[in-house]
XYZ file of C-alpha atoms in Angstrom:
732
model
C 36.057 2.355 -23.613
C 34.240 1.047 -26.761
C 37.090 -0.311 -28.416
C 36.532 -3.790 -28.682
C 35.530 -5.124 -32.380
C 34.485 -8.494 -31.940
C 31.212 -10.252 -32.063
C 29.626 -11.231 -29.054
C 27.795 -14.526 -28.484
C 23.965 -14.003 -28.604
C 21.922 -14.507 -25.675
C 19.116 -15.647 -27.914
C 16.733 -18.588 -27.663
C 17.655 -18.983 -23.577
C 17.296 -16.690 -20.450
C 20.097 -14.415 -19.429
C 21.196 -15.392 -15.773
C 23.522 -13.770 -13.434
C 25.628 -15.770 -10.841
C 26.795 -12.788 -8.562
C 25.952 -9.062 -8.401
C 28.907 -7.982 -9.719
C 27.898 -9.275 -13.616
C 25.035 -7.705 -13.034
C 24.026 -3.685 -14.859
C 20.405 -2.756 -14.229
C 19.913 0.558 -16.845
C 16.909 2.745 -17.004
C 15.923 4.458 -20.330
C 14.434 7.877 -19.818
C 13.329 10.224 -22.672
C 10.027 11.948 -24.055
C 7.757 10.034 -26.452
C 9.109 9.433 -29.907
C 12.880 10.136 -28.595
C 13.431 6.253 -29.446
C 13.895 4.351 -26.514
C 12.478 1.107 -27.627
C 13.889 1.363 -31.028
C 17.525 1.597 -29.137
C 17.001 -1.314 -27.110
C 16.019 -3.407 -30.088
C 19.315 -2.315 -31.588
C 21.299 -3.262 -28.089
C 19.544 -6.211 -28.121
C 20.321 -7.129 -31.766
C 24.120 -6.207 -31.245
C 24.312 -8.457 -28.189
C 23.135 -11.477 -30.417
C 19.410 -11.463 -28.244
C 17.573 -10.931 -31.522
C 18.000 -11.431 -35.447
C 17.924 -8.641 -38.003
C 14.562 -9.059 -38.464
C 14.179 -8.601 -34.320
C 13.207 -11.924 -33.403
C 14.572 -14.704 -31.079
C 15.657 -17.685 -32.239
C 12.667 -19.520 -30.952
C 10.222 -17.231 -33.025
C 9.264 -14.660 -30.008
C 9.356 -10.931 -31.064
C 11.114 -8.295 -28.813
C 8.497 -6.001 -29.913
C 5.714 -7.760 -28.729
C 3.990 -5.714 -26.456
C 0.008 -5.523 -25.340
C -2.302 -4.889 -27.844
C -3.107 -1.491 -26.120
C 0.487 -0.500 -27.045
C -0.213 -1.678 -30.286
C -3.613 0.413 -30.829
C -1.846 3.626 -29.274
C 1.487 3.473 -31.176
C 3.225 4.226 -27.864
C 4.559 2.644 -24.884
C 2.357 2.699 -21.716
C 4.411 0.353 -19.499
C 7.864 -0.510 -17.862
C 9.076 -3.320 -19.881
C 12.654 -5.350 -18.941
C 14.670 -6.619 -21.822
C 17.806 -8.592 -20.372
C 20.559 -8.770 -22.490
C 24.305 -10.195 -22.030
C 27.700 -8.172 -23.098
C 31.349 -9.385 -21.819
C 29.854 -12.173 -19.289
C 27.998 -8.890 -17.913
C 23.981 -9.568 -17.471
C 22.314 -5.870 -18.543
C 18.878 -5.338 -17.595
C 17.348 -2.613 -19.593
C 14.451 -0.981 -18.642
C 12.500 0.391 -21.385
C 9.979 3.337 -20.194
C 7.078 5.264 -21.282
C 7.903 8.824 -22.544
C 4.519 10.345 -22.013
C 3.815 12.155 -18.999
C 0.703 10.131 -17.790
C 2.584 7.322 -17.420
C 5.283 8.793 -15.017
C 4.320 6.075 -12.421
C 6.031 3.394 -14.693
C 9.102 5.602 -14.904
C 9.463 6.181 -11.416
C 9.235 2.222 -11.102
C 12.311 1.816 -13.423
C 14.189 4.309 -11.806
C 13.485 2.468 -8.436
C 14.817 -0.643 -10.135
C 17.977 0.661 -11.421
C 21.115 1.389 -10.648
C 22.077 3.811 -14.005
C 19.874 6.016 -16.336
C 20.242 6.386 -19.986
C 18.741 9.839 -21.060
C 17.639 9.366 -24.730
C 17.685 12.491 -26.428
C 16.122 13.288 -30.170
C 18.364 15.002 -32.340
C 14.825 16.588 -34.175
C 13.183 17.413 -30.932
C 15.544 18.357 -28.271
C 15.541 18.212 -24.655
C 11.682 19.125 -22.995
C 10.951 20.080 -19.247
C 9.591 16.746 -18.275
C 13.241 15.231 -18.861
C 14.998 18.142 -17.254
C 12.595 17.324 -14.269
C 13.654 13.641 -14.209
C 17.111 14.523 -14.733
C 17.111 16.408 -11.612
C 15.247 13.886 -9.745
C 18.171 11.545 -10.653
C 20.577 13.718 -9.695
C 19.316 14.464 -6.148
C 19.743 11.168 -5.358
C 23.141 10.480 -7.112
C 22.290 8.091 -9.811
C 24.732 7.766 -12.818
C 23.478 9.008 -16.138
C 24.785 9.091 -19.455
C 23.045 10.611 -22.512
C 22.355 9.164 -25.934
C 21.507 11.247 -28.951
C 19.099 9.602 -31.260
C 17.671 10.529 -34.963
C 20.814 11.275 -36.200
C 19.762 10.115 -39.572
C 16.727 13.140 -39.723
C 17.280 16.214 -42.008
C 19.333 18.826 -40.408
C 20.302 16.766 -37.182
C 23.282 18.458 -35.689
C 25.259 16.098 -33.276
C 27.523 18.952 -31.777
C 24.505 21.170 -31.770
C 22.514 18.604 -29.270
C 25.762 18.273 -27.323
C 25.677 21.718 -26.652
C 21.642 21.877 -25.891
C 22.729 18.763 -23.377
C 25.185 20.611 -21.340
C 22.781 23.398 -21.354
C 19.638 21.441 -19.987
C 21.761 19.001 -17.900
C 24.763 20.681 -16.864
C 23.866 23.342 -15.060
C 26.351 23.273 -12.031
C 29.337 22.122 -14.456
C 28.655 22.039 -18.282
C 32.114 20.540 -18.818
C 30.487 17.501 -16.976
C 28.796 16.907 -20.122
C 30.752 16.026 -23.164
C 30.916 13.733 -25.900
C 32.899 10.419 -25.757
C 32.787 10.004 -29.677
C 32.212 12.451 -32.876
C 29.732 10.919 -35.570
C 31.409 10.473 -39.150
C 29.191 11.027 -42.346
C 29.243 9.646 -45.292
C 28.817 11.023 -49.019
C 25.774 13.356 -48.882
C 22.499 12.569 -50.526
C 20.510 14.269 -52.859
C 18.625 16.141 -50.080
C 22.215 17.606 -48.819
C 21.886 15.214 -46.080
C 25.145 13.120 -44.906
C 24.114 10.182 -43.219
C 25.979 9.081 -40.412
C 28.328 6.043 -41.182
C 30.455 5.654 -37.915
C 32.291 7.038 -35.172
C 35.643 8.508 -33.928
C 37.026 8.070 -30.506
C 37.970 11.290 -28.638
C 40.360 9.917 -26.326
C 41.603 6.778 -28.632
C 41.515 8.307 -31.666
C 40.436 5.245 -33.330
C 37.496 5.216 -36.250
C 34.543 2.798 -36.268
C 33.119 2.390 -39.617
C 29.741 0.843 -39.817
C 28.825 1.704 -43.460
C 29.382 -1.741 -44.583
C 27.287 -3.388 -41.544
C 30.097 -4.571 -40.177
C 32.101 -3.009 -37.356
C 35.733 -1.543 -38.801
C 38.236 -0.238 -36.725
C 41.288 2.165 -38.026
C 43.426 4.741 -37.745
C 42.021 8.571 -38.685
C 44.192 10.157 -41.512
C 46.668 13.053 -40.595
C 44.203 15.601 -41.972
C 41.037 14.671 -39.594
C 43.325 14.700 -36.309
C 43.108 18.949 -36.179
C 39.472 18.480 -36.289
C 39.451 16.192 -33.137
C 41.865 18.163 -31.051
C 39.555 20.913 -29.718
C 36.799 18.273 -28.494
C 39.550 15.844 -27.291
C 41.264 18.676 -25.292
C 37.918 19.628 -23.364
C 37.088 15.877 -22.979
C 40.586 15.136 -21.035
C 40.481 18.151 -19.093
C 36.482 17.350 -18.302
C 37.931 13.794 -17.084
C 40.955 15.364 -15.108
C 38.927 17.853 -13.486
C 36.747 14.668 -11.752
C 39.356 12.620 -11.259
C 40.411 11.441 -7.702
C 43.858 11.908 -8.297
C 44.281 15.485 -7.207
C 47.545 16.029 -8.959
C 46.692 14.590 -12.249
C 45.392 18.238 -13.404
C 48.523 20.153 -11.895
C 50.622 17.443 -13.958
C 48.322 17.716 -17.152
C 48.465 21.497 -17.043
C 52.288 21.402 -16.813
C 52.639 19.729 -19.985
C 52.775 16.000 -18.405
C 51.059 13.460 -21.684
C 48.121 11.418 -19.604
C 48.183 8.094 -21.238
C 44.449 6.845 -22.695
C 44.717 4.059 -19.980
C 44.613 6.517 -17.189
C 41.971 8.683 -18.736
C 39.854 5.788 -19.494
C 39.922 4.146 -15.720
C 39.460 7.795 -14.553
C 36.497 8.360 -16.847
C 34.888 5.407 -15.883
C 35.186 5.989 -12.144
C 33.785 9.577 -12.891
C 30.582 7.900 -14.523
C 29.829 5.293 -12.002
C 30.291 8.125 -9.364
C 27.607 10.413 -10.865
C 30.050 13.265 -11.460
C 30.545 12.708 -15.278
C 27.861 12.360 -18.085
C 28.965 11.170 -21.090
C 27.030 12.066 -24.542
C 27.113 8.961 -27.244
C 25.459 8.971 -30.514
C 23.198 6.178 -31.855
C 21.954 5.963 -35.660
C 20.084 2.900 -37.306
C 21.772 -0.028 -38.966
C 22.366 -0.159 -42.676
C 20.307 -2.815 -44.263
C 21.553 -6.317 -43.333
C 23.892 -5.004 -40.480
C 24.323 -6.809 -37.402
C 25.156 -3.475 -35.303
C 23.550 -0.384 -35.018
C 25.653 2.869 -35.309
C 27.003 3.587 -31.738
C 25.480 0.308 -29.935
C 28.936 -1.410 -29.192
C 30.131 1.686 -27.488
C 27.109 2.216 -25.477
C 27.003 -1.271 -24.446
C 30.825 -1.199 -23.762
C 29.828 2.060 -21.431
C 27.390 0.090 -19.876
C 29.651 -2.723 -18.738
C 32.269 -0.730 -17.875
C 31.180 2.759 -16.733
C 27.929 1.806 -15.141
C 27.787 0.841 -11.424
C 26.903 -2.768 -10.234
C 24.130 -3.029 -7.905
C 27.066 -3.548 -4.829
C 27.568 -0.069 -5.467
C 23.876 1.350 -5.234
C 22.367 1.933 -1.762
C 19.485 0.209 -0.881
C 16.065 2.063 0.251
C 15.486 1.803 3.510
C 14.223 -1.084 5.269
C 12.425 -1.950 8.733
C 10.597 -4.211 10.393
C 7.054 -4.599 9.970
C 6.240 -2.630 13.161
C 8.513 -0.113 11.827
C 11.977 -0.806 13.772
C 15.052 -0.011 11.443
C 17.129 -3.267 10.100
C 20.529 -2.848 8.672
C 21.508 -5.186 5.795
C 24.837 -5.418 4.134
C 24.273 -3.867 0.742
C 23.384 -6.106 -1.952
C 24.221 -9.419 -0.493
C 23.293 -12.554 -2.366
C 23.702 -14.482 1.297
C 21.858 -11.877 3.158
C 17.886 -11.905 4.655
C 15.747 -11.663 1.602
C 14.306 -8.538 0.942
C 12.944 -7.644 -2.678
C 10.485 -5.401 -3.794
C 7.798 -5.570 -6.649
C 8.189 -2.566 -9.231
C 5.603 -3.555 -11.294
C 2.295 -5.950 -11.572
C 0.834 -7.035 -14.672
C -1.921 -9.921 -15.535
C -1.414 -12.834 -18.338
C -4.552 -14.087 -19.521
C -2.779 -17.387 -19.221
C -0.495 -17.029 -16.386
C -2.526 -14.811 -14.008
C -0.735 -11.984 -12.162
C 2.931 -11.494 -13.061
C 4.935 -9.463 -10.384
C 8.145 -7.810 -11.675
C 10.466 -7.650 -8.999
C 13.942 -6.122 -7.670
C 16.081 -8.090 -5.550
C 18.124 -5.914 -2.942
C 19.470 -8.618 -0.864
C 19.319 -12.483 -0.564
C 18.320 -14.140 -3.476
C 14.901 -15.435 -4.425
C 14.077 -18.982 -5.546
C 10.989 -20.526 -6.943
C 8.764 -22.455 -5.097
C 9.403 -20.657 -1.761
C 7.144 -19.187 0.688
C 7.882 -15.602 1.144
C 5.985 -12.609 3.228
C 4.506 -10.106 1.448
C 4.237 -6.869 3.050
C 1.804 -3.892 2.398
C 2.981 -0.306 1.287
C 0.634 2.234 2.941
C -1.433 3.484 0.195
C -4.712 2.584 1.700
C -6.103 6.263 0.647
C -5.378 4.624 -3.306
C -7.659 1.719 -2.822
C -4.391 -0.778 -1.960
C -5.206 -2.234 1.436
C -2.489 -2.551 3.911
C -1.581 -6.395 3.981
C 0.852 -8.798 5.680
C 0.674 -12.511 4.263
C 2.641 -15.170 3.482
C 2.491 -16.568 -0.004
C 3.902 -19.069 -2.644
C 6.111 -18.348 -4.763
C 5.838 -19.750 -8.270
C 7.918 -19.849 -11.343
C 10.980 -17.437 -11.453
C 11.131 -16.104 -15.434
C 12.671 -13.661 -17.375
C 10.643 -11.456 -19.951
C 11.559 -11.327 -23.627
C 8.649 -9.678 -25.609
C 5.589 -11.199 -24.440
C 7.654 -14.681 -23.668
C 8.686 -16.083 -19.921
C 11.434 -17.680 -19.844
C 12.325 -19.961 -16.332
C 15.265 -18.860 -14.624
C 16.306 -21.149 -11.419
C 16.672 -18.229 -8.810
C 17.335 -14.257 -8.955
C 20.407 -13.236 -6.923
C 20.139 -9.728 -5.277
C 20.739 -6.919 -7.422
C 19.042 -8.834 -10.492
C 15.585 -8.588 -11.491
C 13.146 -11.272 -12.608
C 9.052 -12.463 -12.812
C 7.278 -13.867 -10.382
C 4.384 -15.823 -11.140
C 0.920 -16.544 -8.970
C 1.279 -13.971 -5.963
C -2.291 -13.253 -5.652
C -1.958 -10.810 -2.988
C 1.324 -8.949 -3.817
C 0.959 -5.216 -5.506
C 3.219 -2.820 -7.328
C 5.237 -1.365 -4.023
C 5.177 -4.412 -2.263
C 7.934 -6.070 -0.043
C 8.833 -9.673 -0.459
C 10.796 -11.051 2.797
C 11.430 -14.496 4.400
C 8.452 -15.569 6.327
C 10.324 -16.212 9.464
C 11.776 -12.403 9.182
C 9.320 -10.084 7.414
C 10.635 -7.114 6.578
C 9.298 -3.445 4.617
C 10.853 -1.285 2.413
C 10.416 2.729 2.530
C 7.753 3.218 -0.538
C 9.305 5.227 -3.360
C 7.479 8.556 -4.281
C 4.260 8.418 -6.534
C 2.675 11.082 -8.028
C -0.656 12.059 -7.056
C -3.421 11.256 -9.755
C -5.443 14.531 -10.060
C -7.936 14.061 -12.821
C -10.973 12.133 -12.070
C -12.917 9.948 -14.233
C -16.550 9.105 -12.713
C -17.947 5.462 -14.245
C -20.602 3.468 -13.987
C -21.236 0.059 -15.119
C -22.984 -0.215 -19.269
C -25.125 -3.200 -17.870
C -26.307 -5.248 -15.268
C -23.607 -7.986 -16.295
C -20.840 -5.496 -16.210
C -21.760 -4.318 -12.646
C -21.362 -8.046 -11.231
C -17.957 -7.907 -12.486
C -16.870 -4.156 -12.174
C -15.935 -4.131 -8.384
C -13.394 -7.233 -9.158
C -11.899 -5.502 -12.349
C -11.132 -2.240 -10.694
C -9.445 -4.128 -7.605
C -7.052 -5.554 -10.208
C -6.757 -2.642 -11.910
C -5.721 -0.459 -9.142
C -3.351 -3.352 -7.876
C -1.294 -3.017 -11.205
C -1.219 0.505 -10.769
C -0.336 2.493 -7.786
C -0.527 5.583 -9.264
C -4.232 5.019 -9.669
C -6.555 6.036 -6.960
C -10.093 4.400 -6.326
C -12.327 6.315 -4.865
C -16.372 5.446 -3.606
C -17.889 8.794 -3.119
C -20.412 8.956 -0.496
C -21.590 12.118 -1.475
C -22.116 11.736 -4.817
C -22.462 8.100 -5.115
C -19.782 7.780 -8.330
C -17.057 5.609 -8.279
C -14.111 7.438 -9.335
C -10.748 6.465 -10.701
C -8.463 9.028 -9.993
C -5.508 9.259 -12.816
C -2.827 11.277 -14.279
C -4.025 12.332 -17.787
C -6.255 11.702 -20.121
C -3.830 8.966 -22.089
C -3.864 7.242 -18.364
C -7.493 7.083 -18.409
C -7.583 5.654 -21.395
C -5.458 3.025 -20.635
C -7.416 2.202 -17.430
C -10.731 1.916 -19.870
C -9.289 -0.178 -22.669
C -7.591 -2.605 -19.588
C -10.988 -2.897 -17.844
C -12.534 -4.033 -21.140
C -10.100 -5.706 -22.843
C -8.233 -7.966 -19.764
C -11.237 -7.753 -17.193
C -13.854 -7.886 -19.662
C -16.056 -4.704 -18.276
C -17.506 -2.608 -19.938
C -17.953 0.863 -18.393
C -19.816 4.324 -18.983
C -17.754 7.448 -18.639
C -20.259 9.979 -16.918
C -19.741 13.829 -15.675
C -17.654 14.100 -12.515
C -19.301 15.911 -9.697
C -18.094 17.054 -6.545
C -19.409 17.060 -3.292
C -21.552 20.061 -2.468
C -23.082 21.278 0.830
C -25.969 23.317 1.392
C -26.206 26.149 4.086
C -28.747 28.646 5.624
C -27.979 32.077 4.226
C -30.515 33.345 6.966
C -32.233 32.924 9.936
C -35.661 30.914 9.842
C -38.475 29.239 11.799
C -40.017 25.779 11.146
C -42.532 23.969 12.565
C -43.157 20.048 12.384
C -46.349 18.280 13.072
C -46.657 14.566 12.406
C -50.316 13.647 13.774
C -51.511 10.429 12.510
C -54.379 8.279 13.636
C -55.310 4.726 12.020
C -56.908 2.607 14.443
C -55.108 1.365 17.567
C -51.470 3.615 18.541
C -51.310 6.852 16.313
C -48.529 9.018 15.851
C -48.077 12.236 17.541
C -45.200 14.709 17.619
C -45.266 18.211 17.101
C -41.863 20.531 17.216
C -40.906 24.214 16.572
C -37.505 25.212 15.618
C -35.301 28.122 15.051
C -32.286 27.623 12.442
C -29.754 30.455 12.106
C -26.166 30.259 9.967
C -22.988 29.385 11.522
C -19.248 30.092 10.607
C -17.952 27.508 8.057
C -16.778 24.566 9.333
C -19.052 24.465 12.475
C -20.918 21.539 11.480
C -24.586 21.005 12.743
C -25.501 22.311 16.574
C -28.518 21.449 17.952
C -29.393 23.047 20.972
C -32.187 22.385 23.508
C -34.299 24.766 24.656
C -37.826 23.576 25.693
C -39.306 24.774 29.089
C -42.046 23.345 30.747
C -41.932 19.843 29.462
C -43.682 20.658 26.216
C -41.007 18.254 24.535
C -40.794 14.985 26.758
C -37.077 14.546 28.043
C -36.677 10.969 26.066
C -37.967 12.497 22.956
C -35.814 15.395 22.673
C -32.783 13.283 21.395
C -35.220 11.976 19.008
C -35.946 15.296 17.293
C -31.918 15.387 16.908
C -31.625 12.590 15.398
C -34.623 13.466 12.748
C -33.185 16.957 12.285
C -29.502 15.339 11.777
C -30.650 12.455 9.313
C -32.561 15.455 7.250
C -29.531 17.600 7.097
C -27.704 14.814 5.773
C -30.061 14.165 3.103
C -30.334 18.272 2.125
C -32.914 20.442 2.407
C -33.092 22.114 -1.191
C -30.909 20.169 -3.725
C -30.332 17.270 -2.049
C -26.853 18.094 -0.605
C -25.759 17.711 2.999
C -26.755 20.476 5.262
C -23.869 21.963 7.241
C -22.847 25.146 9.214
C -25.994 25.741 11.006
C -27.086 25.671 14.668
C -30.779 24.114 15.419
C -32.450 25.499 18.385
C -35.568 23.365 19.815
C -37.821 26.011 21.325
C -41.370 24.636 22.037
C -43.296 21.218 21.094
C -46.490 19.337 22.093
C -46.951 15.568 22.836
C -49.615 12.901 23.531
C -49.359 10.234 26.694
C -49.997 7.468 24.282
C -49.130 7.941 20.343
C -46.125 10.126 21.024
C -42.899 8.058 19.884
C -39.043 7.661 19.209
C -40.033 7.767 15.322
C -43.021 10.162 15.647
C -40.588 13.151 16.838
C -37.875 11.903 14.499
C -40.281 12.810 11.854
C -41.305 16.134 13.102
C -37.893 17.020 13.616
C -37.315 16.691 10.123
C -40.443 17.894 9.004
C -39.634 20.895 10.910
C -36.102 21.542 9.480
C -37.691 21.414 5.941
C -40.414 23.834 6.617
C -37.381 26.279 8.292
C -35.270 25.789 4.898
C -39.002 26.595 2.693
C -39.168 30.132 4.017
C -35.027 31.019 3.869
C -32.655 31.478 1.841
C -30.440 28.726 0.810
C -26.656 29.010 -0.153
C -25.237 25.949 -2.239
C -21.859 25.423 -1.098
C -18.919 24.440 -2.875
C -15.666 22.898 -2.081
C -12.444 24.670 -2.011
C -8.679 23.375 -2.666
C -5.816 25.423 -1.770
C -3.870 24.582 -5.201
C 0.238 24.768 -5.038
C 1.557 24.999 -8.428
C 5.472 24.229 -9.010
C 6.256 26.290 -12.510
C 8.952 27.544 -14.940
C 9.359 31.278 -14.159
C 8.396 31.407 -18.070
C 5.149 30.366 -17.306
C 4.494 31.959 -14.142
C 2.302 34.896 -15.603
C 0.219 32.519 -17.472
C -0.507 30.239 -14.945
C -1.432 33.358 -12.333
C -3.692 34.207 -15.130
C -5.211 30.997 -15.807
C -5.565 30.314 -11.934
C -7.616 34.119 -11.362
C -9.781 32.964 -14.662
C -11.299 29.944 -12.668
C -12.170 32.367 -9.894
C -9.128 31.323 -8.217
C -7.669 33.461 -5.129
C -4.025 34.006 -5.392
C -2.403 33.574 -1.969
C 1.150 34.263 -3.184
C 4.268 33.292 -5.021
C 7.384 32.063 -3.688
C 11.053 31.493 -5.969
C 12.423 27.867 -5.241
C 15.171 27.927 -7.493
C 16.371 26.359 -11.014
C 14.282 29.158 -12.102
C 11.051 28.047 -10.945
C 8.488 29.187 -8.963
C 5.881 27.909 -6.517
C 2.378 29.784 -6.950
C -0.299 28.986 -3.916
C -4.195 29.955 -4.711
C -7.608 28.861 -3.482
C -9.614 27.703 -6.315
C -12.822 25.865 -6.492
C -12.923 21.996 -6.841
C -15.441 22.370 -9.573
C -13.198 24.727 -11.917
C -9.583 22.237 -11.568
C -11.486 18.888 -12.788
C -9.103 19.074 -15.806
C -6.429 21.046 -14.370
C -4.192 18.210 -14.757
C -4.600 18.066 -18.405
C -4.995 21.952 -18.821
C -2.096 22.771 -16.726
C 0.434 20.413 -18.891
C -0.751 22.533 -21.963
C -0.277 25.407 -20.811
C 3.224 24.878 -19.211
C 4.535 22.760 -22.323
C 4.580 19.579 -19.413
C 6.880 21.408 -17.345
C 4.931 22.253 -14.410
C 3.042 19.971 -11.469
C 0.774 20.672 -9.125
C -0.624 19.309 -5.544
C -3.736 20.167 -3.892
C -6.040 19.637 -0.728
C -9.242 20.677 0.607
C -9.717 23.612 2.741
C -13.528 24.670 3.169
C -16.742 24.883 1.533
C -17.479 28.334 0.373
C -21.140 29.790 -1.104
C -21.287 29.341 -4.551
C -21.931 32.401 -7.040
C -25.598 32.752 -7.602
C -25.168 32.363 -11.596
C -22.803 29.267 -11.010
C -25.201 27.539 -8.467
C -28.157 28.048 -10.949
C -26.039 26.361 -13.738
C -25.039 23.477 -11.497
C -28.661 22.663 -10.331
C -29.901 22.948 -13.958
C -27.091 20.202 -14.985
C -28.298 18.226 -12.231
C -31.766 18.143 -13.001
C -30.921 17.227 -16.825
C -28.854 14.215 -15.000
C -31.276 12.814 -13.008
């Protein structure tokens, strides 16, 4: 593996097409922001001949042409696909953002891929969020390899980073995380740092020198072999321990020399099965070089060690009415099943859907069935519609290059699917199917917005609809209590990108306003009220009088209305009118304008007029009676309380619990969940956790996550209630 030195024909200027699933590899790059994923993709494209040394393709396009938001923010914010070709194999490289706010793009990349490259910076090491993604991949058995980058940095140490990776990723078996190559270093510079100039293969014991800009193979000197022996023996033992040949270890321990070809074949099988995780090195190419250091080895690993789509079990498929449907894995001749893994908008082409084909073959200009995905709570309506597929293309930078078809296992972009959204299933119109959706993180950071001007107000609803169609990690809420439009995001960077897309893509300028929670009111004491609505203005007048008593009820009781009128003081036909008026006033609030809950209203007495009494008059009287009762009572302001479950590393348990207590939280308990993590449960007022998604990430260095659910409304402490009322007066 990795012993080729030939120059491969480039794919520049043409779309890379795959004829069969066996000739495809789908690989997602995972790593924290700044680890070098995008740089590595560009280096692989250079080595494969897809771009020239300047990073440009033959027809002038640039691999690094991202949207303007990425240019301004100087970081990746979306999933991007870069197809290259190596040894006749099409490799779909899926570059994902490393910042935690864009984990939805990462999950989409994991869904579309069959194997993962974890990119680790020798300068920064392995962070907690990268460990969490590794565990997710382990849970589904996804094959993985590790690439150590930034070896050109001062004090970068490949051997130390290999040890760190084995600690972070090899909890069950550290000997399953081992290097295949060791870096060679050139002469020391003035700063004492010796740059990486090549690699030595531990199995083949061949040197690969990149110092001249061309990869050259040679034999190591006799003085170099002893330095490799310990690492080589450990690698061989690691490979043999994962071999499917159970006799191989006994033969090896018995002194038998296992030939390199057998070791490489066992290594490739172990990688494809997801039980061995090789560590490789990558470093920038020398000026004018045609290949980055380690890129040939990495491309060979992908082609020979990573599985084909035929070996990847597809997600569960059902008919649109929920009946299970068995499909042959990745069959180009089977029924069409494809999934939209990303949706984006192009100012010239319109909506573009990046799809992964799991079964069948997708062709342009055919009519397909688009099935919705069950995310109605996030502003994504379920739908089952037929749509005509536009052009099929494969992306390269900003360019879209036409392809004739996309077979099972491949990825392609589909134009002009007006109704399809991320997570939707494309299938044959006469055989509609639905794929089980992948897990999406719940957006927990609220962003309240309003249109900046009247023209923006006219465009806001359409812009928001298009925004959430592209991003299923975003939830749109039209809050009926606070009358706010709220975008629920994953973090501040996610929110910034949403606002920028509204402005630059959809021409909608919005203002961010303070987010308000849904408060309630209730009576703290028993009270009575009299509603008198008597008017005479010629013709029929208005006459209604009612007397009520209001008493508090336990939380969750709602509004109870009791009729205790005797002697017909209020005619029977007007009692429902009084109740209607009371409930209408309760919905409007009686003190601070928040809905009234958890009270019993008893109608005790009243008066009517044989001519002037009416339904409307008694509704008004009922409302007046409730307001008068409130004026003489102590009214509590109620705030929503959420149950929060925080999954956090054991090192941060104390800090998280202390922080929750400082938010007026009531701790319910803790639970050990394994892997050095603890689940903390607490009840916390929602007004205190508006920014918890941001604060928890800072508190735990990105290693914790939480979810929340509403449980009830509780009385707000007087000092907090006073502060809230003051803020509401200032905002009004």
